[in-house]
Amino acid sequence: MAKLVGFKKTRTAIFISGAGSNFKNLINFSKKKNSPIKIILVLSNNPKAKGLKYVSGNRIKKKIFKFINKRNKENHILKYLKKNKIDLICLAGFMKILSKNFIKKFNGLILNIHPSLLPKYKGLNTHEKAIRNKDKYSGCSVHLVNSKLDSGKIIMQKKVRILKTDNPKTLAKRVLKAEHILYPKAIGKILINL
Ligand code: GRF
């Protein structure tokens, strides 16, 4: 059988602020034999982020940065990422906006997952908005990160039907399931197409 020779996994950092279900899902994805990523570290602005627990048993470094003096902190983070040879950042429920300075200086790719069919509903409360506007579909998008909120080039999207009985919570649950399918696919797409 042919062997994959010289296949090097992309050194990846995940940024989270909360529950971390996407982080957990990406850990599982990274463990697959043909996965293009290796998760080196997780970074959070929130020391209480529940998702941080998923590092245990996984040899993933955990780093908290509090983002108080932003420019100063960002330069620290950039240094830390460089030291760890990170080439890909996946934002996954990360509730801080990265500055132009950070995006320009980071020498790699930055992806984000957002719970709407962008360009519709940037920012927060996407499910409320979709239901209020009586949309037929909601969904999720993986996009490149630029300095404008939820506005970089869209890599992939996945639609989720909005049911008559949906409220923001029930819809969020189904969209999150779709996110767990979409994020690994979009990572595969962008890393193979590079
Ligand atoms: C997801 O819906 C993601 O799209 C949004 O924040 C939520 C994070 O969920 N940016 P989790 O922390 O990955 O469970």
GROMACS .gro file of C-alpha atoms and ligand atoms in nm:
model
  208
    1MET     CA    1   0.000   0.000   0.000
    2ALA     CA    2   0.124   0.351  -0.083
    3LYS     CA    3   0.258   0.542   0.213
    4LEU     CA    4   0.211   0.915   0.266
    5VAL     CA    5   0.568   1.038   0.253
    6GLY     CA    6   0.659   1.379   0.386
    7PHE     CA    7   0.301   1.457   0.491
    8LYS     CA    8   0.340   1.729   0.747
    9LYS     CA    9   0.050   1.830   0.963
   10THR     CA   10  -0.021   2.201   0.998
   11ARG     CA   11   0.065   2.327   1.346
   12THR     CA   12  -0.261   2.472   1.476
   13ALA     CA   13  -0.378   2.691   1.763
   14ILE     CA   14  -0.744   2.706   1.866
   15PHE     CA   15  -0.878   3.023   2.029
   16ILE     CA   16  -1.183   2.982   2.254
   17SER     CA   17  -1.383   3.177   2.513
   18GLY     CA   18  -1.655   2.940   2.626
   19ALA     CA   19  -1.798   2.589   2.601
   20GLY     CA   20  -1.549   2.465   2.344
   21SER     CA   21  -1.759   2.207   2.162
   22ASN     CA   22  -1.590   2.306   1.836
   23PHE     CA   23  -1.252   2.276   2.008
   24LYS     CA   24  -1.341   1.925   2.126
   25ASN     CA   25  -1.458   1.836   1.777
   26LEU     CA   26  -1.137   1.965   1.621
   27ILE     CA   27  -0.932   1.760   1.868
   28ASN     CA   28  -1.113   1.450   1.743
   29PHE     CA   29  -1.059   1.558   1.385
   30SER     CA   30  -0.686   1.616   1.444
   31LYS     CA   31  -0.650   1.258   1.572
   32LYS     CA   32  -0.768   1.108   1.245
   33LYS     CA   33  -0.486   0.953   1.048
   34ASN     CA   34  -0.525   1.171   0.742
   35SER     CA   35  -0.613   1.490   0.928
   36PRO     CA   36  -0.410   1.786   0.796
   37ILE     CA   37  -0.378   1.951   1.140
   38LYS     CA   38  -0.194   1.897   1.466
   39ILE     CA   39  -0.333   2.099   1.756
   40ILE     CA   40  -0.041   2.239   1.950
   41LEU     CA   41  -0.219   2.478   2.182
   42VAL     CA   42  -0.544   2.633   2.292
   43LEU     CA   43  -0.561   2.997   2.387
   44SER     CA   44  -0.839   3.167   2.579
   45ASN     CA   45  -0.911   3.517   2.702
   46ASN     CA   46  -1.130   3.358   2.969
   47PRO     CA   47  -0.963   3.147   3.239
   48LYS     CA   48  -1.305   2.998   3.320
   49ALA     CA   49  -1.381   2.882   2.966
   50LYS     CA   50  -1.533   2.536   3.006
   51GLY     CA   51  -1.370   2.415   2.687
   52LEU     CA   52  -1.024   2.437   2.846
   53LYS     CA   53  -1.090   2.103   3.015
   54TYR     CA   54  -1.049   1.925   2.680
   55VAL     CA   55  -0.672   1.968   2.691
   56SER     CA   56  -0.641   1.698   2.953
   57GLY     CA   57  -0.493   1.379   2.820
   58ASN     CA   58  -0.433   1.541   2.483
   59ARG     CA   59  -0.086   1.697   2.505
   60ILE     CA   60  -0.220   2.038   2.409
   61LYS     CA   61  -0.073   2.348   2.571
   62LYS     CA   62  -0.316   2.579   2.745
   63LYS     CA   63  -0.256   2.952   2.753
   64ILE     CA   64  -0.466   3.231   2.904
   65PHE     CA   65  -0.426   3.584   2.777
   66LYS     CA   66  -0.648   3.841   2.936
   67PHE     CA   67  -0.648   4.109   2.661
   68ILE     CA   68  -0.628   4.402   2.905
   69ASN     CA   69  -0.377   4.624   2.734
   70LYS     CA   70  -0.462   4.502   2.388
   71ARG     CA   71  -0.166   4.597   2.169
   72ASN     CA   72   0.078   4.486   2.434
   73LYS     CA   73  -0.100   4.153   2.490
   74GLU     CA   74  -0.133   4.087   2.121
   75ASN     CA   75   0.239   4.123   2.071
   76HIS     CA   76   0.290   3.871   2.351
   77ILE     CA   77   0.050   3.631   2.184
   78LEU     CA   78   0.222   3.675   1.847
   79LYS     CA   79   0.555   3.593   2.006
   80TYR     CA   80   0.407   3.288   2.175
   81LEU     CA   81   0.256   3.165   1.849
   82LYS     CA   82   0.584   3.214   1.669
   83LYS     CA   83   0.771   3.028   1.938
   84ASN     CA   84   0.533   2.737   1.891
   85LYS     CA   85   0.560   2.756   1.510
   86ILE     CA   86   0.187   2.799   1.463
   87ASP     CA   87   0.073   2.824   1.099
   88LEU     CA   88  -0.304   2.807   1.146
   89ILE     CA   89  -0.534   2.971   1.401
   90CYS     CA   90  -0.890   2.845   1.428
   91LEU     CA   91  -1.121   3.077   1.617
   92ALA     CA   92  -1.393   2.869   1.779
   93GLY     CA   93  -1.633   3.069   1.991
   94PHE     CA   94  -1.362   3.326   2.057
   95MET     CA   95  -1.536   3.642   2.177
   96LYS     CA   96  -1.261   3.898   2.115
   97ILE     CA   97  -1.194   4.080   1.791
   98LEU     CA   98  -0.837   4.049   1.667
   99SER     CA   99  -0.686   4.380   1.563
  100LYS     CA  100  -0.550   4.476   1.221
  101ASN     CA  101  -0.205   4.472   1.377
  102PHE     CA  102  -0.247   4.112   1.492
  103ILE     CA  103  -0.387   3.988   1.161
  104LYS     CA  104  -0.117   4.160   0.961
  105LYS     CA  105   0.165   4.038   1.181
  106PHE     CA  106   0.054   3.676   1.219
  107ASN     CA  107   0.239   3.481   0.961
  108GLY     CA  108  -0.025   3.223   0.872
  109LEU     CA  109  -0.393   3.157   0.819
  110ILE     CA  110  -0.674   3.258   1.053
  111LEU     CA  111  -1.016   3.093   1.025
  112ASN     CA  112  -1.339   3.155   1.211
  113ILE     CA  113  -1.668   2.971   1.238
  114HIS     CA  114  -1.983   3.177   1.262
  115PRO     CA  115  -2.339   3.057   1.330
  116SER     CA  116  -2.517   3.214   1.032
  117LEU     CA  117  -2.517   3.205   0.656
  118LEU     CA  118  -2.285   3.502   0.609
  119PRO     CA  119  -2.303   3.776   0.493
  120LYS     CA  120  -2.635   3.760   0.679
  121TYR     CA  121  -2.628   3.827   1.053
  122LYS     CA  122  -2.278   3.920   1.151
  123GLY     CA  123  -2.211   3.958   1.522
  124LEU     CA  124  -2.425   3.817   1.803
  125ASN     CA  125  -2.779   3.677   1.836
  126THR     CA  126  -2.782   3.527   1.488
  127HIS     CA  127  -3.053   3.271   1.567
  128GLU     CA  128  -3.295   3.529   1.708
  129LYS     CA  129  -3.247   3.738   1.396
  130ALA     CA  130  -3.304   3.450   1.154
  131ILE     CA  131  -3.622   3.343   1.334
  132ARG     CA  132  -3.751   3.698   1.366
  133ASN     CA  133  -3.703   3.753   0.993
  134LYS     CA  134  -3.888   3.431   0.918
  135ASP     CA  135  -3.595   3.291   0.720
  136LYS     CA  136  -3.638   2.940   0.583
  137TYR     CA  137  -3.276   2.850   0.652
  138SER     CA  138  -3.010   2.931   0.902
  139GLY     CA  139  -2.668   2.766   0.908
  140CYS     CA  140  -2.302   2.827   0.963
  141SER     CA  141  -2.003   2.964   0.776
  142VAL     CA  142  -1.628   2.914   0.795
  143HIS     CA  143  -1.442   3.219   0.672
  144LEU     CA  144  -1.099   3.375   0.662
  145VAL     CA  145  -1.050   3.640   0.926
  146ASN     CA  146  -0.982   3.997   0.830
  147SER     CA  147  -1.001   4.305   1.048
  148LYS     CA  148  -1.377   4.354   0.994
  149LEU     CA  149  -1.615   4.148   1.206
  150ASP     CA  150  -1.728   3.822   1.035
  151SER     CA  151  -1.638   3.961   0.693
  152GLY     CA  152  -1.343   3.768   0.544
  153LYS     CA  153  -1.368   3.541   0.242
  154ILE     CA  154  -1.614   3.256   0.294
  155ILE     CA  155  -1.458   2.911   0.262
  156MET     CA  156  -1.763   2.688   0.314
  157GLN     CA  157  -2.119   2.707   0.446
  158LYS     CA  158  -2.377   2.457   0.566
  159LYS     CA  159  -2.750   2.524   0.566
  160VAL     CA  160  -2.988   2.424   0.846
  161ARG     CA  161  -3.365   2.431   0.793
  162ILE     CA  162  -3.554   2.651   1.041
  163LEU     CA  163  -3.859   2.467   1.175
  164LYS     CA  164  -4.186   2.639   1.266
  165THR     CA  165  -4.140   2.513   1.620
  166ASP     CA  166  -3.785   2.649   1.657
  167ASN     CA  167  -3.675   2.898   1.919
  168PRO     CA  168  -3.321   3.041   1.930
  169LYS     CA  169  -3.209   2.762   2.164
  170THR     CA  170  -3.335   2.468   1.959
  171LEU     CA  171  -3.202   2.623   1.640
  172ALA     CA  172  -2.862   2.694   1.799
  173LYS     CA  173  -2.835   2.328   1.895
  174ARG     CA  174  -2.889   2.205   1.539
  175VAL     CA  175  -2.660   2.471   1.392
  176LEU     CA  176  -2.386   2.368   1.635
  177LYS     CA  177  -2.414   2.009   1.509
  178ALA     CA  178  -2.373   2.141   1.156
  179GLU     CA  179  -2.069   2.341   1.270
  180HIS     CA  180  -1.904   2.022   1.388
  181ILE     CA  181  -1.937   1.878   1.040
  182LEU     CA  182  -1.842   2.196   0.858
  183TYR     CA  183  -1.528   2.313   1.040
  184PRO     CA  184  -1.314   2.003   0.970
  185LYS     CA  185  -1.432   1.999   0.607
  186ALA     CA  186  -1.345   2.364   0.556
  187ILE     CA  187  -1.002   2.317   0.716
  188GLY     CA  188  -0.938   2.025   0.482
  189LYS     CA  189  -1.047   2.230   0.186
  190ILE     CA  190  -0.830   2.528   0.258
  191LEU     CA  191  -0.519   2.334   0.355
  192ILE     CA  192  -0.533   2.110   0.053
  193ASN     CA  193  -0.605   2.401  -0.181
  194LEU     CA  194  -0.316   2.609  -0.053
  195GRF     C1  195  -2.047   2.856   1.797
  195GRF     O1  196  -2.182   2.867   1.762
  195GRF     C2  197  -1.960   2.937   1.704
  195GRF     O2  198  -2.008   2.941   1.573
  195GRF     C3  199  -1.971   3.075   1.764
  195GRF     O3  200  -1.968   3.052   1.904
  195GRF     C4  201  -2.020   2.920   1.932
  195GRF     C5  202  -1.913   2.850   2.009
  195GRF     O4  203  -1.952   2.724   2.054
  195GRF     N1  204  -1.867   3.162   1.715
  195GRF     P1  205  -1.848   2.627   2.123
  195GRF     O5  206  -1.776   2.706   2.231
  195GRF     O6  207  -1.753   2.579   2.018
  195GRF     O7  208  -1.930   2.515   2.181
   0.00000   0.00000   0.00000
